[in-house]
Amino acid sequence: MAMVDKMRVVSLDAGRKYFSLEQLKNIVDMLADNGYTHLHLLVGNDGLRFILNDMRLDVAGTVYESEAVQEAIKVGNVTYYDDPNGNTLTEAEMDELLVYMGERDIELIPAVNTPGHMDAILEAMKHLGIEAPNYVYHDPDSGESTVSKRTVDLKNDRAVAFTKALVELYATYFEGKVAFFNMGLDEYANDAIPNWMPGWKNLQKCGEYADFVAYTNDLAYLLKQHGLRPIAFNDGLYFDYVIDQGTFDSNIVIAYWTAGWEDYEVASSHYFSERGHDILNTNDSWYYVIGREDKESGWYNLEQGLDGIEQAPFDQVLKDEDEAVPTLGSMIAAWCDDPDVPYIEPHLKHWLETFAQKNNQ
């Protein structure tokens, strides 16, 4: 695929932090003016900041009425982070955004991250009366238990069914409007397990990784039934190259963002490609956490992201095993790990303009 034909994507973390319709339109303008093709919008990532007019859910015979679900999600967002700028986008605002994006020739890739990064959704479940939806890590050495704030327990059938039904609501809304939908699927229960031991390794050790494989494939099937191409972040799939607890649907596009770190042994991008997965290059060398504006402000700061743009070219895929890994294109990502810090629009503009100018051929 020629570089000119490849996807050029900007990802925005609008789950942790609320972005207004006006702010999103301004970002769309930035993308259109700099040759990008897609806006990847995480409306669900720790927070869940987009609600539909009809949020009625039928979960295994239990009906949760629309107003109750809407209220529960808003309560969940407040519990996660009570953003003074707003709680959620409305369906009317998303409709307007999609029309505006069409006028600017920018496509949307929506994302609702599960089974991790679900803080607000888990709080919403508890508000609606679902018991113990959170994953609990039981330390075999100390005997102590730690509850994950952001990860659903894949052994809790009702919580899992609720999550799938919720994702399907969004899939139904976006059907016919977009081509891709990101399921997330990254960093399972990393917040609950000490010493940064990956949740994936613990699932595999306990023989529960098969539950994650089944969950992933179920979501992928659900999205395909609505005409949507599923995307997932790379770290959880084939973690440590384990295949004896199940294999993943090869139709899933892999947003390859990390080569892993100590004891976080992710499968290589070449391995995914060999197994038939398309790759969306999401090299974390380009990452920018909004509010971290200099090298003293933490990892993935703006200066680090700008340096990464200079050093890592458009098609440089992490952990490629010295093999050419074909991609659908590349995605740079702006995150809001610290949702209480201000969004500085000129800094975001400078960051995405720098990537566009560096890769303008």
Coordinates of C-alpha atoms in Angstrom, one line a residue:
M1 CA 0.0 0.0 0.0
A2 CA 1.5 3.3 -1.0
M3 CA 2.0 5.8 1.8
V4 CA -0.4 8.3 0.2
D5 CA -3.2 5.7 0.5
K6 CA -2.6 4.8 4.1
M7 CA -4.7 5.8 7.1
R8 CA -3.3 8.9 8.9
V9 CA -5.1 8.9 12.3
V10 CA -5.2 11.1 15.3
S11 CA -6.5 9.5 18.5
L12 CA -8.1 11.5 21.3
D13 CA -8.8 10.3 24.8
A14 CA -12.3 11.8 25.2
G15 CA -13.2 9.2 27.8
R16 CA -11.1 10.3 30.7
K17 CA -11.6 14.0 29.9
Y18 CA -14.7 15.7 28.5
F19 CA -14.3 17.5 25.2
S20 CA -17.1 19.8 24.0
L21 CA -18.6 19.6 20.5
E22 CA -16.9 22.9 19.6
Q23 CA -13.5 21.6 20.7
L24 CA -14.0 18.4 18.7
K25 CA -14.9 20.4 15.6
N26 CA -11.8 22.5 16.0
I27 CA -9.7 19.3 16.2
V28 CA -11.4 18.0 13.1
D29 CA -10.4 21.2 11.4
M30 CA -6.8 20.6 12.4
L31 CA -6.9 17.1 11.0
A32 CA -8.4 18.2 7.7
D33 CA -5.9 21.0 7.3
N34 CA -3.0 18.7 7.9
G35 CA -3.8 15.7 5.6
Y36 CA -5.2 13.3 8.2
T37 CA -7.9 10.8 7.3
H38 CA -9.4 9.7 10.6
L39 CA -10.2 10.8 14.1
H40 CA -10.0 7.9 16.6
L41 CA -12.3 9.1 19.4
L42 CA -12.1 7.1 22.7
V43 CA -15.6 8.0 24.1
G44 CA -15.1 5.1 26.6
N45 CA -11.8 5.0 28.4
D46 CA -12.0 5.0 32.2
G47 CA -14.9 7.5 31.8
L48 CA -17.8 7.0 29.4
R49 CA -18.6 10.4 27.9
F50 CA -21.2 9.7 25.2
I51 CA -24.7 8.6 25.8
L52 CA -27.5 7.8 23.4
N53 CA -31.1 8.9 23.5
D54 CA -32.2 5.3 24.1
M55 CA -29.9 3.5 26.5
R56 CA -32.4 0.7 27.4
L57 CA -30.6 -2.6 28.0
D58 CA -32.0 -6.1 28.1
V59 CA -29.4 -8.2 29.9
A60 CA -30.2 -11.9 30.3
G61 CA -33.9 -11.1 30.9
T62 CA -33.4 -8.1 33.2
V63 CA -34.4 -4.8 31.7
Y64 CA -32.5 -1.6 32.6
E65 CA -34.6 1.3 31.5
S66 CA -32.9 4.1 29.4
E67 CA -33.2 6.9 32.0
A68 CA -31.7 4.7 34.7
V69 CA -28.8 3.7 32.5
Q70 CA -28.1 7.3 31.5
E71 CA -28.2 8.4 35.1
A72 CA -25.9 5.5 36.2
I73 CA -23.3 6.4 33.6
K74 CA -23.3 10.0 34.6
V75 CA -22.9 8.9 38.3
G76 CA -20.0 6.6 37.1
N77 CA -18.3 9.5 35.4
V78 CA -18.6 11.7 38.5
T79 CA -17.1 9.0 40.6
Y80 CA -14.2 8.5 38.2
Y81 CA -13.6 12.3 37.6
D82 CA -16.2 15.0 38.0
D83 CA -15.2 17.1 35.0
P84 CA -16.4 20.7 35.5
N85 CA -16.5 21.2 31.7
G86 CA -19.1 18.5 31.1
N87 CA -20.1 14.9 31.7
T88 CA -21.2 13.4 28.4
L89 CA -21.8 14.2 24.7
T90 CA -25.3 13.7 23.6
E91 CA -26.5 11.7 20.6
A92 CA -27.5 15.0 18.9
E93 CA -24.0 16.3 19.4
M94 CA -22.5 13.1 17.9
D95 CA -24.9 13.4 15.0
E96 CA -23.7 16.9 14.4
L97 CA -20.0 15.9 14.7
L98 CA -20.4 13.2 12.2
V99 CA -22.0 15.5 9.7
Y100 CA -19.3 18.1 10.2
M101 CA -16.6 15.4 9.8
G102 CA -18.2 14.3 6.5
E103 CA -18.0 17.9 5.3
R104 CA -14.3 18.0 6.2
D105 CA -13.6 14.5 4.7
I106 CA -12.5 13.0 8.0
E107 CA -13.7 9.6 9.1
L108 CA -14.5 8.7 12.7
I109 CA -13.2 5.6 14.5
P110 CA -15.2 5.3 17.8
A111 CA -13.7 3.4 20.7
V112 CA -15.3 2.0 23.9
N113 CA -12.5 0.3 25.9
T114 CA -13.3 -2.9 27.7
P115 CA -12.8 -5.2 29.7
G116 CA -10.3 -2.8 31.4
H117 CA -10.4 1.0 31.6
M118 CA -14.1 0.7 32.6
D119 CA -14.1 2.7 35.8
A120 CA -17.3 4.6 35.1
I121 CA -19.1 1.6 33.5
L122 CA -18.3 -0.5 36.6
E123 CA -19.7 2.2 38.9
A124 CA -22.8 2.4 36.7
M125 CA -23.3 -1.3 37.0
K126 CA -23.2 -1.1 40.8
H127 CA -25.5 1.9 40.7
L128 CA -28.0 -0.3 38.8
G129 CA -27.7 -3.1 41.3
I130 CA -25.2 -5.5 39.6
E131 CA -23.2 -7.1 42.3
A132 CA -19.4 -7.4 42.4
P133 CA -18.6 -6.5 38.7
N134 CA -15.0 -5.6 39.5
Y135 CA -12.1 -8.0 39.0
V136 CA -10.5 -9.0 42.2
Y137 CA -6.8 -10.1 42.4
H138 CA -6.1 -12.7 45.1
D139 CA -2.4 -12.7 46.0
P140 CA -1.3 -16.3 46.5
D141 CA 1.6 -15.3 48.7
S142 CA 0.0 -12.8 51.2
G143 CA -3.6 -14.0 50.9
E144 CA -4.7 -10.4 50.4
S145 CA -7.2 -9.3 47.8
T146 CA -7.1 -6.1 45.7
V147 CA -10.1 -4.9 43.7
S148 CA -9.5 -3.4 40.3
K149 CA -11.2 0.0 39.9
R150 CA -11.2 -0.3 36.1
T151 CA -11.5 -4.0 35.1
V152 CA -14.6 -6.2 34.8
D153 CA -14.5 -9.7 36.3
L154 CA -14.8 -12.0 33.3
K155 CA -16.2 -14.7 35.6
N156 CA -19.2 -12.5 36.5
D157 CA -21.7 -13.5 33.8
R158 CA -24.1 -10.6 34.5
A159 CA -21.4 -8.0 34.4
V160 CA -20.0 -9.4 31.2
A161 CA -23.4 -9.6 29.6
F162 CA -24.1 -6.0 30.6
T163 CA -20.8 -4.9 29.1
K164 CA -21.5 -6.7 25.8
A165 CA -25.1 -5.3 25.6
L166 CA -23.7 -1.8 26.2
V167 CA -21.1 -2.1 23.5
E168 CA -23.8 -3.4 21.1
L169 CA -25.9 -0.2 21.7
Y170 CA -23.0 1.8 20.4
A171 CA -22.3 -0.6 17.6
T172 CA -26.0 -0.2 16.5
Y173 CA -25.7 3.5 16.6
F174 CA -22.5 3.6 14.5
E175 CA -23.6 1.0 12.0
G176 CA -23.5 2.5 8.6
K177 CA -21.8 5.6 9.8
V178 CA -18.2 4.4 10.3
A179 CA -16.1 1.5 9.1
F180 CA -14.0 0.7 12.3
F181 CA -14.7 0.3 16.0
N182 CA -12.0 -0.1 18.6
M183 CA -12.8 -2.5 21.4
G184 CA -9.8 -1.5 23.5
L185 CA -8.7 -4.7 25.3
D186 CA -5.5 -3.3 26.8
E187 CA -4.0 -3.4 30.3
Y188 CA -6.2 -5.9 32.1
A189 CA -6.2 -5.3 35.9
N190 CA -2.7 -3.7 35.9
D191 CA -4.0 -1.4 38.7
A192 CA -4.8 -4.3 41.0
I193 CA -1.7 -6.5 40.8
P194 CA 1.5 -5.5 42.7
N195 CA 4.9 -4.8 41.2
W196 CA 3.4 -4.2 37.8
M197 CA 2.9 -7.9 37.1
P198 CA 0.7 -7.9 34.0
G199 CA -2.9 -8.9 34.4
W200 CA -2.5 -11.0 31.3
K201 CA 0.2 -13.1 32.9
N202 CA -2.0 -13.6 36.0
L203 CA -5.0 -14.7 33.8
Q204 CA -2.8 -17.2 32.0
K205 CA -1.4 -18.5 35.3
C206 CA -4.9 -19.0 36.6
G207 CA -6.2 -20.6 33.4
E208 CA -8.6 -17.7 32.9
Y209 CA -7.0 -16.3 29.7
A210 CA -9.4 -18.5 27.8
D211 CA -12.2 -16.3 29.2
F212 CA -10.5 -13.2 27.7
V213 CA -10.0 -14.9 24.4
A214 CA -13.7 -15.8 24.3
Y215 CA -14.8 -12.3 25.3
T216 CA -12.6 -10.7 22.6
N217 CA -13.9 -13.0 19.9
D218 CA -17.5 -12.4 21.1
L219 CA -17.1 -8.7 20.8
A220 CA -15.4 -9.0 17.4
Y221 CA -18.3 -11.1 16.1
L222 CA -20.8 -8.6 17.5
L223 CA -19.2 -5.7 15.8
K224 CA -18.9 -7.6 12.5
Q225 CA -22.6 -8.3 12.7
H226 CA -23.1 -4.5 12.6
G227 CA -20.7 -4.1 9.6
L228 CA -17.9 -2.7 11.7
R229 CA -14.2 -3.8 11.5
P230 CA -13.0 -4.5 15.0
I231 CA -9.8 -3.0 16.3
A232 CA -7.9 -3.9 19.5
F233 CA -4.7 -2.6 21.2
N234 CA -2.0 -5.2 20.9
D235 CA -0.7 -6.0 24.5
G236 CA -3.4 -8.5 25.6
L237 CA -3.7 -10.6 22.5
Y238 CA -1.3 -13.5 22.3
F239 CA 0.4 -12.2 25.4
D240 CA 3.8 -14.0 25.8
Y241 CA 2.8 -15.9 22.7
V242 CA 0.3 -18.1 24.6
I243 CA -2.0 -20.0 22.2
D244 CA -3.0 -23.0 24.3
Q245 CA -6.0 -21.1 25.8
G246 CA -7.5 -20.1 22.5
T247 CA -6.8 -18.0 19.4
F248 CA -8.1 -14.7 18.3
D249 CA -10.3 -13.7 15.3
S250 CA -7.8 -12.7 12.6
N251 CA -10.2 -10.0 11.4
I252 CA -9.3 -7.9 14.4
V253 CA -7.0 -5.0 13.4
I254 CA -4.2 -4.7 15.8
A255 CA -3.4 -1.1 17.0
Y256 CA 0.2 -1.9 17.8
W257 CA 1.3 0.6 20.4
T258 CA 3.8 -1.1 22.7
A259 CA 6.8 -3.5 22.5
G260 CA 6.2 -4.2 26.2
W261 CA 8.6 -3.7 29.1
E262 CA 10.2 -5.8 31.8
D263 CA 7.9 -8.8 32.5
Y264 CA 5.4 -7.5 30.0
E265 CA 6.1 -9.8 27.1
V266 CA 3.8 -8.9 24.2
A267 CA 3.6 -10.7 20.9
S268 CA 5.6 -9.0 18.1
S269 CA 4.0 -7.0 15.3
H270 CA 5.5 -9.5 12.9
Y271 CA 3.8 -12.4 14.7
F272 CA 0.4 -10.7 14.4
S273 CA 1.0 -10.0 10.7
E274 CA 1.9 -13.7 10.2
R275 CA -1.3 -14.7 11.9
G276 CA -3.3 -12.7 9.4
H277 CA -4.0 -9.5 11.4
D278 CA -3.9 -6.1 9.8
I279 CA -1.7 -3.6 11.7
L280 CA -2.5 0.0 12.5
N281 CA 0.9 1.4 13.6
T282 CA 0.3 3.2 16.9
N283 CA 3.9 3.6 17.9
D284 CA 4.0 4.9 21.5
S285 CA 7.1 6.9 20.6
W286 CA 4.6 9.5 19.3
Y287 CA 2.4 9.6 22.4
Y288 CA 1.4 12.8 24.1
V289 CA -0.4 13.0 27.5
I290 CA -2.2 16.3 27.6
G291 CA -1.0 18.4 30.5
R292 CA 2.5 16.9 30.5
E293 CA 4.0 19.7 28.5
D294 CA 7.7 19.3 29.3
K295 CA 10.3 16.7 30.2
E296 CA 9.8 17.3 33.9
S297 CA 6.1 16.6 33.9
G298 CA 6.1 12.8 33.4
W299 CA 6.2 10.0 30.9
Y300 CA 4.7 10.6 27.4
N301 CA 5.1 14.4 27.8
L302 CA 4.9 16.7 24.8
E303 CA 8.6 17.1 24.3
Q304 CA 9.1 13.3 24.4
G305 CA 6.3 12.9 21.8
L306 CA 7.9 15.6 19.5
D307 CA 11.3 13.9 19.9
G308 CA 9.6 10.6 19.0
I309 CA 8.1 12.0 15.9
E310 CA 11.5 13.2 14.7
Q311 CA 13.1 9.8 15.4
A312 CA 10.4 7.2 14.5
P313 CA 9.2 7.4 10.9
F314 CA 5.6 6.8 9.8
D315 CA 6.0 3.1 9.0
Q316 CA 8.3 2.2 11.9
V317 CA 6.4 -0.5 13.7
L318 CA 7.6 -1.6 17.1
K319 CA 9.0 -5.1 17.7
D320 CA 9.0 -6.0 14.0
E321 CA 11.7 -8.7 14.4
D322 CA 13.7 -7.0 11.6
E323 CA 10.9 -7.9 9.1
A324 CA 8.9 -5.5 7.1
V325 CA 5.4 -5.4 8.7
P326 CA 2.7 -4.1 6.3
T327 CA 0.3 -1.6 7.9
L328 CA -3.0 0.0 7.1
G329 CA -1.4 3.3 8.2
S330 CA -0.4 5.0 11.4
M331 CA -2.1 6.6 14.4
I332 CA -0.7 9.2 16.8
A333 CA -2.4 9.3 20.2
A334 CA -3.1 12.1 22.7
W335 CA -4.1 10.8 26.1
C336 CA -5.7 12.4 29.2
D337 CA -4.2 10.3 32.0
D338 CA -4.5 13.4 34.2
P339 CA -8.0 14.6 33.3
D340 CA -8.0 17.5 35.7
V341 CA -5.2 19.4 34.0
P342 CA -6.1 22.0 31.3
Y343 CA -6.2 21.1 27.6
I344 CA -3.9 23.5 25.7
E345 CA -5.2 23.5 22.1
P346 CA -2.1 25.2 20.5
H347 CA 0.0 22.4 22.0
L348 CA -2.1 19.6 20.5
K349 CA -2.1 21.5 17.2
H350 CA 1.7 21.8 17.2
W351 CA 2.1 18.1 18.0
L352 CA -0.2 16.9 15.2
E353 CA 1.2 19.4 12.7
T354 CA 4.7 18.2 13.5
F355 CA 3.8 14.6 12.7
A356 CA 2.0 15.7 9.5
Q357 CA 5.0 17.8 8.3
K358 CA 7.5 15.1 9.1
N359 CA 5.6 12.6 7.1
N360 CA 4.1 14.7 4.3
Q361 CA 5.4 12.7 1.3

